[in-house]
């Protein structure tokens, strides 16, 4: 038909095609490959959790744990420490780590900004303000067994993120810079209010909040753990289904639309899920920094930017990282404990820089 | 073999970014299936704006745009992506996707329930990489490619979308002569072999005269000319619309234009 610009089917083209098929096979993510990688990462997580449950100021003998019953807990300290102290705390670390790393991935994708983390749109300062208000007002009721700090932090986090989203919409529907600036300014404003409350509050009140602001992991009862684990697992599963759409969104709003992605729906869903997951995590553990920033980058540097893989692997890697960091926080200055946020930054920072130097030449950052 | 769809009708379309300003005024033209149309005109004449209107990224102030006999805004995002593929200027992802991953994204709306491509999708991508000669660097991150290579990757993605219409915004920007011609060869082949309607915004009127059948020449004063290339792109029209003296000459059957600056040696 007419002018034939590229060569018609010739032996040369055919051989070209077969080699190409091979490259495609090795380059693209396949479901099998993904399942194997997730399973391997999960196995590592289980090993780390198990090892960390044996580490601590008190030596715990597994034999004694399994020998002892729950009825006579008082006479079996090993069982008591292992089941009521260590295991819940390790589970908490895993849940929070997975939630933060996963929302970090989402915020980086939605804002198309490598500097984004789960706190960038005001969740941290909103939650902090909620916690501060509880302490300063001296509330001491409980809500389904939860301290009012958690409830107020959760409400503050979601309220703030909604406010930022709303202001961002006013600056224009798809203006990421507007949204980002709204987040930064609201963050700065609420932080100033927190500072103000800190200066006028009594010092013993302040101490409790400062510990919370640095990220505070404490033993939780199993009901709370299962509830949050359910929320976070559902969130990760939902985000996984948005993976291909998030990939397209990395190329920008208009480009994603032109290949048939309903960007408005994707953006709103991913944003809501990530904000909820972060608010849940923050309300039970305070502000643990760094996990949501470096874990997504570390996984991306090693395994590439495909969100179908990045989301689940980041979740597991975030869990591993936070469980390990919290174990360090428990033992480094034992019998006292460090806020886990200190450990994540001190250990995570150098580790991340090593990865960055080692891998970034390979991936070619956008110019 | 070639399906007769890919008709675009633009009827009395006007557009402005603010209520008081007008970029496009009363534009009317029809693009028949399998036509190669160039949209030319000086900076600020509204070429890219018109492209955005054609793919529903913007809504006209007045008038309407029909794609295959239905208003463009009546299509869902997914349905429009079945008909129109767009290659924009210099879009880069923040994170380093590889060439083959980028091209595969054209198939996103056809992915299975678990979010993975089918064997058919792989074959389509395979062919698109082959046609655009991008298979050789299929595994490289697109951030590491040269401008010409990257442009070919995005054209490959548009081809893998399997649409009747290709819209391109200055696809030869920043490319050297060889790569400019290469891109146009590719588009011409897509038109001739696949029956695609190709609409490209361009600054290069010489390439447009060589490759395109029809031209829409937009002026900054709101006037526009639409018709066969040979009629619309004349020395006289170009001088008027671009406000620069032009030498128009022939080499064999081809017509060529050379703009003449103040210091041109052979100023007429």
Coordinates of C-alpha atoms in Angstrom, one line a residue:
Chain A
X1 CA 0.0 0.0 0.0
X2 CA 1.6 3.2 -1.1
X3 CA 4.9 4.4 0.2
X4 CA 6.5 1.9 2.5
X5 CA 8.8 3.7 4.8
X6 CA 10.0 1.0 7.1
X7 CA 11.1 -2.3 5.6
X8 CA 8.4 -4.8 4.9
X9 CA 8.7 -8.2 6.6
X10 CA 12.2 -9.4 5.8
X11 CA 14.3 -12.1 7.5
X12 CA 16.2 -9.3 9.3
X13 CA 13.1 -7.8 10.8
X14 CA 12.0 -11.2 12.0
X15 CA 15.2 -12.0 13.8
X16 CA 15.0 -8.5 15.3
X17 CA 11.5 -9.4 16.7
X18 CA 12.5 -12.6 18.4
X19 CA 15.4 -10.9 20.3
X20 CA 13.0 -8.2 21.2
X21 CA 10.5 -10.6 22.7
X22 CA 13.3 -11.9 25.0
X23 CA 14.1 -8.4 26.3
X24 CA 10.5 -7.8 26.9
X25 CA 10.2 -10.9 28.9
X26 CA 13.1 -10.1 31.1
X27 CA 12.3 -6.4 31.5
X28 CA 8.6 -6.5 32.4
X29 CA 7.1 -7.3 35.8
X30 CA 5.1 -10.5 35.7
X31 CA 2.6 -11.6 38.3
X32 CA 4.7 -14.7 39.1
X33 CA 7.8 -12.6 39.6
X34 CA 5.9 -10.2 41.8
X35 CA 4.4 -12.9 44.0
X36 CA 7.8 -14.5 44.5
X37 CA 9.3 -11.2 45.5
X38 CA 6.5 -10.4 47.9
X39 CA 6.7 -13.8 49.5
X40 CA 10.5 -13.5 49.9
X41 CA 10.1 -10.1 51.5
X42 CA 7.4 -11.4 53.8
X43 CA 9.6 -14.3 54.9
X44 CA 12.4 -11.9 55.8
X45 CA 9.8 -9.8 57.7
X46 CA 8.8 -12.9 59.7
X47 CA 12.4 -13.8 60.5
X48 CA 13.1 -10.2 61.6
X49 CA 10.0 -10.1 63.8
X50 CA 10.9 -13.4 65.4
X51 CA 14.5 -12.4 66.1
X52 CA 13.5 -9.0 67.5
X53 CA 11.0 -10.6 69.8
X54 CA 13.8 -12.5 71.5
X55 CA 16.0 -9.4 71.9
X56 CA 15.5 -7.1 74.9
X57 CA 16.6 -6.2 78.4
X58 CA 15.1 -9.3 79.8
X59 CA 16.2 -12.7 78.5
X60 CA 13.2 -14.6 77.4
X61 CA 13.4 -18.4 76.9
X62 CA 11.0 -19.7 74.3
X63 CA 10.7 -23.0 76.1
X64 CA 9.4 -21.2 79.1
X65 CA 7.0 -19.2 77.0
X66 CA 5.4 -22.2 75.5
X67 CA 5.4 -24.2 78.7
X68 CA 3.5 -21.5 80.6
X69 CA -0.2 -21.0 80.5
X70 CA -2.2 -17.8 80.5
X71 CA -4.1 -18.7 83.7
X72 CA -1.1 -18.5 85.9
X73 CA 0.6 -15.6 84.1
X74 CA 1.9 -14.3 87.4
X75 CA 4.2 -17.3 87.9
X76 CA 5.5 -17.2 84.3
X77 CA 7.3 -14.0 83.6
X78 CA 8.7 -15.3 80.3
X79 CA 5.2 -15.8 78.9
X80 CA 4.1 -12.4 80.3
X81 CA 6.9 -10.5 78.7
X82 CA 6.8 -12.3 75.4
X83 CA 3.1 -12.3 74.7
X84 CA 1.9 -9.1 76.4
X85 CA 4.9 -6.8 75.9
X86 CA 7.2 -7.9 73.0
X87 CA 4.8 -9.4 70.5
X88 CA 2.2 -6.6 70.6
X89 CA 4.9 -4.0 70.2
X90 CA 6.6 -5.8 67.3
X91 CA 3.2 -6.2 65.6
X92 CA 2.6 -2.5 66.1
X93 CA 5.9 -1.6 64.6
X94 CA 5.2 -3.8 61.5
X95 CA 1.7 -2.2 61.0
X96 CA 2.9 1.4 61.4
X97 CA 6.0 0.8 59.2
X98 CA 3.9 -0.7 56.4
X99 CA 1.3 2.1 56.6
X100 CA 3.9 4.9 56.5
X101 CA 6.0 3.5 53.7
X102 CA 3.0 2.8 51.6
X103 CA 1.5 6.3 52.0
X104 CA 5.0 7.7 51.3
X105 CA 4.9 6.0 47.9
X106 CA 1.5 7.4 47.2
X107 CA 2.3 10.9 48.1
X108 CA 5.5 10.9 46.1
X109 CA 3.5 9.6 43.1
X110 CA 0.5 12.0 43.4
X111 CA 2.6 15.1 44.1
X112 CA 5.2 14.0 41.5
X113 CA 7.8 15.0 44.0
X114 CA 10.6 12.9 45.4
X115 CA 10.7 15.0 48.6
X116 CA 7.1 14.1 49.5
X117 CA 6.5 12.0 52.5
X118 CA 3.2 11.0 54.4
X119 CA 3.5 14.2 56.5
X120 CA 4.0 16.7 53.7
X121 CA 0.4 17.8 53.5
X122 CA 0.0 18.7 57.1
X123 CA -0.9 15.3 58.7
X124 CA 2.0 15.6 61.2
X125 CA 1.3 19.1 62.5
X126 CA -2.5 18.4 62.6
X127 CA -2.0 15.3 64.6
X128 CA 0.6 17.1 66.8
X129 CA -1.8 19.9 67.5
X130 CA -4.6 17.5 68.3
X131 CA -2.3 15.7 70.8
X132 CA -1.1 19.0 72.3
X133 CA -4.6 20.3 72.8
X134 CA -5.5 17.1 74.6
X135 CA -2.6 17.4 77.0
X136 CA -3.0 21.1 77.6
X137 CA -6.7 20.8 78.3
X138 CA -6.0 17.9 80.6
X139 CA -8.6 15.5 79.1
X140 CA -8.4 12.1 80.8
X141 CA -11.4 10.2 79.6
X142 CA -11.0 7.1 77.4
X143 CA -12.6 6.2 74.1
X144 CA -13.0 2.5 73.6
X145 CA -10.0 2.1 75.8
X146 CA -8.0 4.6 73.8
X147 CA -6.4 7.6 75.4
X148 CA -7.8 10.9 74.1
X149 CA -4.5 11.7 72.6
X150 CA -5.0 9.1 69.9
X151 CA -8.5 10.3 69.2
X152 CA -7.6 13.9 68.9
X153 CA -4.4 13.2 66.9
X154 CA -6.5 11.2 64.4
X155 CA -9.1 13.9 64.1
X156 CA -6.4 16.6 63.8
X157 CA -4.6 14.7 61.1
X158 CA -7.7 14.1 58.9
X159 CA -9.0 17.6 59.5
X160 CA -5.8 19.2 58.5
X161 CA -5.3 17.1 55.4
X162 CA -8.8 17.9 54.3
X163 CA -8.1 21.6 54.9
X164 CA -5.0 21.4 52.8
X165 CA -6.8 19.5 50.0
X166 CA -9.6 22.1 50.1
X167 CA -7.1 25.1 49.9
X168 CA -5.3 23.2 47.1
X169 CA -8.5 22.9 45.1
X170 CA -9.0 26.7 45.4
X171 CA -5.6 27.3 43.8
X172 CA -6.7 25.3 40.8
X173 CA -7.8 21.8 40.1
X174 CA -4.5 20.3 39.0
X175 CA -2.0 22.6 40.4
X176 CA 0.4 20.4 42.4
X177 CA 2.5 23.4 43.4
X178 CA -0.6 25.1 45.0
X179 CA -1.4 21.9 47.0
X180 CA 2.2 21.5 48.1
X181 CA 2.5 25.1 49.2
X182 CA -0.8 24.9 51.0
X183 CA 0.6 21.8 52.9
X184 CA 3.9 23.5 53.7
X185 CA 2.2 26.7 55.0
X186 CA -0.4 24.9 57.0
X187 CA 2.3 22.7 58.5
X188 CA 4.4 25.7 59.4
X189 CA 1.3 27.5 60.9
X190 CA 0.2 24.6 63.0
X191 CA 3.8 23.9 64.2
X192 CA 3.9 27.5 65.4
X193 CA 0.7 27.0 67.3
X194 CA 2.2 23.8 68.8
X195 CA 5.3 25.9 69.8
X196 CA 3.1 28.5 71.4
X197 CA 1.1 25.9 73.4
X198 CA 4.4 24.3 74.5
X199 CA 5.7 27.7 75.8
X200 CA 2.5 28.4 77.8
X201 CA 1.9 24.8 79.1
X202 CA 3.4 23.3 82.3
X203 CA 6.6 21.4 81.8
X204 CA 5.4 18.0 82.8
X205 CA 2.5 18.2 80.4
X206 CA 5.0 19.3 77.7
X207 CA 7.2 16.3 78.3
X208 CA 4.5 13.8 77.4
X209 CA 3.7 15.5 74.1
X210 CA 7.3 16.0 73.1
X211 CA 7.9 12.2 73.5
X212 CA 4.8 11.7 71.4
X213 CA 6.0 14.1 68.7
X214 CA 9.3 12.2 68.4
X215 CA 7.4 9.0 67.7
X216 CA 6.4 6.8 70.6
X217 CA 5.8 3.1 70.4
X218 CA 4.1 1.6 73.4
X219 CA 2.5 -1.8 74.1
X220 CA -1.0 -2.0 72.7
X221 CA -3.8 -4.4 73.4
X222 CA -4.6 -7.0 70.7
X223 CA -8.0 -5.6 69.8
X224 CA -6.5 -2.2 68.7
X225 CA -3.7 -4.1 66.9
X226 CA -6.1 -6.3 64.9
X227 CA -8.3 -3.3 64.0
X228 CA -5.4 -1.2 62.7
X229 CA -3.9 -4.2 61.0
X230 CA -7.2 -4.7 59.2
X231 CA -7.4 -1.0 58.1
X232 CA -3.8 -1.0 56.9
X233 CA -4.0 -4.3 55.0
X234 CA -7.2 -3.2 53.3
X235 CA -5.6 0.1 52.4
X236 CA -2.5 -1.6 50.9
X237 CA -4.7 -3.9 48.9
X238 CA -6.8 -1.1 47.5
X239 CA -3.7 0.9 46.6
X240 CA -2.3 -2.1 44.8
X241 CA -5.2 -2.0 42.4
X242 CA -4.5 1.6 41.6
X243 CA -0.9 0.7 40.7
X244 CA -1.1 1.0 36.9
X245 CA -3.0 4.3 37.2
X246 CA -0.4 5.6 39.6
X247 CA 2.3 4.6 37.1
X248 CA 0.5 6.6 34.4
X249 CA 0.1 9.6 36.8
X250 CA 3.9 9.8 37.2
X251 CA 3.9 11.2 33.6
X252 CA 1.6 14.0 34.6
X253 CA -2.1 14.7 34.7
X254 CA -2.8 15.4 31.1
X255 CA -0.5 12.6 29.8
X256 CA -2.3 10.1 32.0
X257 CA -5.7 11.2 30.8
X258 CA -4.7 10.8 27.2
X259 CA -3.8 7.2 27.7
X260 CA -7.3 6.7 29.3
X261 CA -6.7 7.0 33.0
X262 CA -9.5 8.7 35.0
X263 CA -7.1 10.8 36.9
X264 CA -9.6 12.6 39.1
X265 CA -11.0 9.4 40.5
X266 CA -7.5 7.8 40.9
X267 CA -6.1 10.8 42.6
X268 CA -9.0 11.2 45.0
X269 CA -9.1 7.5 46.0
X270 CA -5.3 7.2 46.4
X271 CA -5.1 10.4 48.4
X272 CA -8.0 9.4 50.7
X273 CA -6.6 5.9 51.4
X274 CA -3.0 7.2 52.0
X275 CA -4.2 10.0 54.3
X276 CA -6.4 7.6 56.3
X277 CA -3.6 5.1 56.7
X278 CA -1.2 7.7 57.8
X279 CA -3.7 9.1 60.3
X280 CA -4.3 5.7 61.8
X281 CA -0.6 5.1 62.1
X282 CA 0.1 8.5 63.6
X283 CA -2.7 8.2 66.1
X284 CA -1.3 5.0 67.6
X285 CA 2.4 5.7 67.4
X286 CA 3.0 9.4 67.2
X287 CA 5.2 11.1 64.6
X288 CA 7.7 8.6 63.3
X289 CA 9.7 10.4 60.7
X290 CA 11.8 9.1 57.8
X291 CA 10.2 5.8 57.2
X292 CA 7.7 7.2 54.7
X293 CA 10.4 9.1 52.9
X294 CA 13.4 6.7 52.6
X295 CA 11.7 3.3 52.4
X296 CA 9.9 4.1 49.2
X297 CA 13.1 5.6 47.7
X298 CA 15.2 2.7 48.8
X299 CA 12.8 0.1 47.3
X300 CA 12.5 2.2 44.1
X301 CA 16.2 2.5 43.7
X302 CA 16.6 -1.3 43.9
X303 CA 13.4 -2.6 42.2
X304 CA 12.4 0.3 39.9
X305 CA 9.4 2.7 39.9
X306 CA 6.5 0.3 38.9
X307 CA 3.9 0.9 41.6
X308 CA 2.4 -2.6 41.3
X309 CA 5.6 -3.8 42.8
X310 CA 6.7 -0.7 44.7
X311 CA 3.6 -0.5 46.9
X312 CA 3.6 -4.1 48.3
X313 CA 7.4 -4.3 48.6
X314 CA 7.6 -0.9 50.3
X315 CA 4.9 -2.0 52.8
X316 CA 6.9 -5.1 53.8
X317 CA 10.2 -3.2 53.8
X318 CA 8.7 -0.4 55.9
X319 CA 7.5 -3.0 58.4
X320 CA 11.0 -4.7 58.5
X321 CA 12.7 -1.3 58.9
X322 CA 10.5 -0.1 61.7
X323 CA 10.5 -3.3 63.7
X324 CA 14.3 -3.3 63.6
X325 CA 14.5 0.4 64.5
X326 CA 12.2 0.0 67.4
X327 CA 14.1 -3.0 68.7
X328 CA 17.2 -0.8 68.7
X329 CA 15.3 2.0 70.4
X330 CA 14.4 -0.5 73.2
X331 CA 17.9 -1.8 73.8
X332 CA 20.4 0.9 73.1
X333 CA 20.0 2.9 76.3
X334 CA 18.2 0.1 78.3
X335 CA 16.6 0.2 80.7
X336 CA 15.5 3.6 79.3
X337 CA 14.0 3.8 75.8
X338 CA 14.8 6.1 72.9
X339 CA 11.9 7.5 70.8
X340 CA 11.9 5.4 67.7
X341 CA 12.0 8.5 65.5
X342 CA 15.5 9.1 66.6
X343 CA 16.6 5.7 65.6
X344 CA 14.9 5.8 62.2
X345 CA 16.7 9.0 61.3
X346 CA 20.1 8.0 62.7
X347 CA 20.2 4.5 61.2
X348 CA 18.0 5.2 58.1
X349 CA 19.9 8.3 56.9
X350 CA 23.3 6.8 56.3
X351 CA 21.8 3.6 55.0
X352 CA 19.7 5.5 52.5
X353 CA 22.7 7.6 51.3
X354 CA 24.7 4.5 50.6
X355 CA 21.8 3.1 48.5
X356 CA 21.5 6.4 46.7
X357 CA 25.1 6.6 45.7
X358 CA 25.2 2.9 44.7
X359 CA 22.1 2.8 42.6
X360 CA 21.2 6.2 41.3
X361 CA 23.7 6.1 38.4
X362 CA 21.7 3.2 37.1
X363 CA 18.3 4.7 37.1
X364 CA 19.0 8.0 35.4
X365 CA 17.0 10.7 37.3
X366 CA 14.8 12.8 35.2
X367 CA 16.6 15.8 33.8
Chain B
X1 CA -9.0 -3.4 6.0
X2 CA -8.7 0.1 7.1
X3 CA -11.6 1.1 9.3
X4 CA -13.2 4.4 8.2
X5 CA -13.2 6.2 11.5
X6 CA -11.0 9.0 12.8
X7 CA -13.1 11.8 11.5
X8 CA -12.7 15.1 13.4
X9 CA -15.0 18.0 12.8
X10 CA -14.4 21.4 14.3
X11 CA -17.3 23.8 14.0
X12 CA -17.1 27.5 14.8
X13 CA -14.8 27.0 17.7
X14 CA -13.6 29.9 19.8
X15 CA -11.5 29.8 22.9
X16 CA -9.8 32.2 25.3
X17 CA -8.0 31.6 28.6
X18 CA -9.7 34.6 30.3
X19 CA -13.2 35.9 29.5
X20 CA -11.7 39.0 27.8
X21 CA -8.9 37.4 25.8
X22 CA -9.5 35.3 22.6
X23 CA -6.9 32.9 21.4
X24 CA -9.0 31.1 18.7
X25 CA -11.9 32.6 16.9
X26 CA -14.5 30.9 14.8
X27 CA -12.3 28.0 13.6
X28 CA -14.0 25.5 11.3
X29 CA -12.5 22.6 9.5
X30 CA -13.0 18.8 9.0
X31 CA -10.3 16.2 9.0
X32 CA -11.2 13.1 6.9
X33 CA -10.1 9.7 8.1
X34 CA -6.5 8.9 7.1
X35 CA -5.5 12.5 6.5
X36 CA -2.1 14.0 7.5
X37 CA -2.9 17.5 8.7
X38 CA -0.3 20.1 9.9
X39 CA -1.3 22.9 12.2
X40 CA 1.1 25.8 11.6
X41 CA 1.3 29.4 12.8
X42 CA 3.4 31.8 14.8
X43 CA 4.0 31.6 18.6
X44 CA 0.9 32.4 20.5
X45 CA -1.5 31.7 17.6
X46 CA -3.2 28.9 19.7
X47 CA -1.8 25.8 18.0
X48 CA -1.3 23.9 21.3
X49 CA -4.5 25.3 22.6
X50 CA -6.3 23.8 19.6
X51 CA -4.6 20.5 20.2
X52 CA -5.9 20.5 23.8
X53 CA -9.4 21.3 22.6
X54 CA -9.2 18.3 20.2
X55 CA -8.4 15.9 23.0
X56 CA -10.9 17.4 25.5
X57 CA -8.1 18.7 27.7
X58 CA -9.8 22.1 27.4
X59 CA -13.4 23.1 26.5
X60 CA -14.2 25.5 23.7
X61 CA -16.0 28.8 24.7
X62 CA -18.3 28.4 21.7
X63 CA -18.8 26.0 18.9
X64 CA -18.3 22.2 19.1
X65 CA -15.8 19.5 18.2
X66 CA -17.0 16.2 16.9
X67 CA -15.0 13.0 17.0
X68 CA -16.5 10.2 14.9
X69 CA -19.8 12.0 14.8
X70 CA -20.1 12.4 18.6
X71 CA -19.2 15.5 20.6
X72 CA -15.7 15.1 22.1
X73 CA -16.9 15.9 25.6
X74 CA -19.4 13.1 25.4
X75 CA -16.6 10.5 25.5
X76 CA -15.4 9.1 28.8
X77 CA -11.6 9.4 29.4
X78 CA -11.3 5.7 28.6
X79 CA -13.4 5.9 25.5
X80 CA -11.6 8.9 24.1
X81 CA -8.2 7.2 24.7
X82 CA -9.5 4.4 22.4
X83 CA -9.8 6.9 19.6
X84 CA -7.2 9.6 20.1
X85 CA -3.6 9.2 21.2
X86 CA -1.6 12.4 22.1
X87 CA 2.2 13.0 22.0
X88 CA 2.9 16.1 24.0
X89 CA 6.0 18.2 24.3
X90 CA 8.7 17.1 26.7
X91 CA 6.7 15.1 29.2
X92 CA 9.0 13.4 31.6
X93 CA 8.1 11.2 34.6
X94 CA 9.6 12.0 38.0
X95 CA 10.8 8.5 38.5
X96 CA 12.9 6.5 36.0
X97 CA 10.6 4.2 34.1
X98 CA 12.2 2.2 31.3
X99 CA 11.3 2.5 27.6
X100 CA 9.3 -0.7 27.5
X101 CA 7.4 0.1 30.7
X102 CA 6.6 3.5 29.3
X103 CA 5.2 2.1 26.0
X104 CA 3.3 -0.6 27.9
X105 CA 1.4 2.1 29.7
X106 CA -0.5 2.7 26.5
X107 CA -2.3 -0.5 27.3
X108 CA -3.2 0.5 30.9
X109 CA -6.9 0.6 30.2
X110 CA -6.9 -2.9 28.8
X111 CA -5.0 -4.5 31.7
X112 CA -6.5 -7.5 33.5
X113 CA -8.1 -7.5 36.9
X114 CA -4.8 -7.8 38.6
X115 CA -3.3 -4.9 36.7
X116 CA -1.2 -6.9 34.3
X117 CA -0.9 -6.9 30.5
X118 CA -2.1 -9.8 28.3
X119 CA 0.0 -11.6 25.7
X120 CA -1.8 -9.6 23.0
X121 CA -0.8 -6.3 24.8
X122 CA 2.8 -7.5 24.7
X123 CA 2.6 -8.2 21.0
X124 CA 1.2 -4.8 20.3
X125 CA 4.0 -3.1 22.3
X126 CA 6.5 -5.3 20.6
X127 CA 5.3 -4.1 17.2
X128 CA 5.3 -0.4 18.3
X129 CA 8.8 -0.7 19.6
X130 CA 9.8 -2.4 16.3
X131 CA 8.2 0.2 14.1
X132 CA 9.7 3.2 15.9
X133 CA 13.1 1.5 16.1
X134 CA 13.2 1.9 19.9
X135 CA 13.5 -1.8 20.7
X136 CA 17.3 -1.5 20.8
X137 CA 17.1 0.6 24.0
X138 CA 13.9 -0.9 25.4
X139 CA 15.3 -1.6 28.8
X140 CA 17.0 1.8 29.3
X141 CA 15.3 4.4 31.6
X142 CA 13.8 7.1 29.4
X143 CA 15.7 9.8 31.4
X144 CA 18.9 8.6 29.8
X145 CA 17.7 8.9 26.2
X146 CA 18.5 11.7 23.8
X147 CA 15.6 14.0 22.7
X148 CA 15.1 12.2 19.4
X149 CA 15.1 8.8 21.0
X150 CA 12.6 9.9 23.7
X151 CA 10.3 11.4 21.1
X152 CA 10.3 8.1 19.3
X153 CA 9.4 6.3 22.5
X154 CA 6.4 8.5 23.0
X155 CA 5.3 8.0 19.4
X156 CA 5.7 4.2 20.1
X157 CA 3.4 4.6 23.1
X158 CA 0.9 6.5 21.0
X159 CA 1.0 3.7 18.3
X160 CA 0.6 1.0 21.0
X161 CA -2.6 2.8 22.1
X162 CA -4.1 1.6 18.7
X163 CA -6.2 4.7 18.0
X164 CA -7.5 6.0 14.7
X165 CA -6.2 9.5 15.5
X166 CA -2.7 10.7 16.4
X167 CA -2.3 14.2 17.8
X168 CA 1.3 15.5 18.1
X169 CA 2.6 18.8 19.6
X170 CA 5.7 19.9 17.8
X171 CA 7.2 16.4 17.6
X172 CA 10.4 17.6 15.9
X173 CA 11.3 20.2 18.5
X174 CA 15.0 20.3 19.4
X175 CA 15.8 17.5 16.9
X176 CA 18.5 17.6 14.2
X177 CA 17.6 17.3 10.5
X178 CA 18.0 13.6 10.3
X179 CA 15.8 13.0 13.3
X180 CA 13.2 15.5 12.1
X181 CA 12.8 13.6 8.9
X182 CA 12.9 10.3 10.8
X183 CA 9.9 11.4 12.9
X184 CA 7.9 12.5 9.8
X185 CA 8.7 9.3 8.0
X186 CA 7.3 7.4 10.9
X187 CA 4.1 9.5 11.0
X188 CA 3.7 9.2 7.3
X189 CA 4.1 5.4 7.5
X190 CA 1.5 5.3 10.3
X191 CA -0.9 7.3 8.0
X192 CA -0.3 5.2 4.9
X193 CA 0.1 1.7 6.3
X194 CA -2.3 1.9 9.2
X195 CA -4.8 4.5 7.9
X196 CA -4.4 6.7 10.9
X197 CA -5.5 10.3 11.0
X198 CA -2.4 12.3 11.9
X199 CA -2.6 15.9 13.2
X200 CA 0.6 17.6 14.1
X201 CA 1.4 21.0 15.4
X202 CA 4.6 22.2 13.7
X203 CA 6.9 25.1 13.2
X204 CA 8.5 23.5 10.2
X205 CA 6.5 24.5 7.1
X206 CA 9.0 22.8 4.8
X207 CA 8.4 19.4 6.4
X208 CA 4.7 20.2 6.4
X209 CA 4.7 20.8 2.7
X210 CA 6.6 17.6 2.0
X211 CA 4.5 15.3 4.2
X212 CA 1.1 16.7 4.8
X213 CA -2.0 16.8 2.6
X214 CA -3.8 19.5 4.5
X215 CA -2.8 22.5 6.5
X216 CA -4.4 24.8 9.1
X217 CA -2.6 28.0 9.2
X218 CA -3.4 30.0 12.4
X219 CA -2.7 33.7 12.6
X220 CA -2.3 35.7 15.8
X221 CA -5.1 38.0 14.7
X222 CA -7.7 35.2 15.0
X223 CA -7.8 34.6 11.2
X224 CA -7.1 31.2 10.0
X225 CA -6.7 29.4 6.7
X226 CA -7.5 25.8 6.0
X227 CA -7.1 23.7 2.9
X228 CA -4.7 21.7 0.8
X229 CA -1.1 22.3 1.6
X230 CA -0.3 23.7 -1.8
X231 CA -2.9 26.4 -1.5
X232 CA -2.5 27.4 2.1
X233 CA 1.3 27.4 2.3
X234 CA 2.2 30.0 -0.3
X235 CA 4.9 32.6 0.1
X236 CA 2.3 35.3 0.3
X237 CA 0.3 33.6 3.1
X238 CA 3.4 32.8 5.1
X239 CA 4.7 36.4 4.8
X240 CA 1.3 37.7 6.0
X241 CA 0.8 35.3 8.9
X242 CA 4.4 35.1 10.3
X243 CA 5.1 38.8 9.5
X244 CA 8.5 38.0 8.0
X245 CA 9.8 38.2 4.4
X246 CA 10.1 34.8 2.8
X247 CA 11.8 33.4 -0.2
X248 CA 9.5 30.8 -1.8
X249 CA 11.1 28.5 -4.4
X250 CA 10.8 25.1 -6.0
X251 CA 13.2 22.2 -6.2
X252 CA 11.7 19.7 -8.7
X253 CA 8.1 19.1 -7.6
X254 CA 8.7 20.4 -4.0
X255 CA 8.0 23.9 -2.8
X256 CA 10.3 25.4 -0.1
X257 CA 10.4 28.5 2.0
X258 CA 13.3 30.3 3.5
X259 CA 12.7 33.2 5.9
X260 CA 14.8 36.2 5.2
X261 CA 16.2 38.2 8.1
X262 CA 17.4 41.8 8.1
X263 CA 20.9 40.6 7.3
X264 CA 20.0 38.1 4.5
X265 CA 22.5 38.4 1.7
X266 CA 20.0 38.2 -1.1
X267 CA 17.2 40.2 0.2
X268 CA 14.5 40.8 -2.4

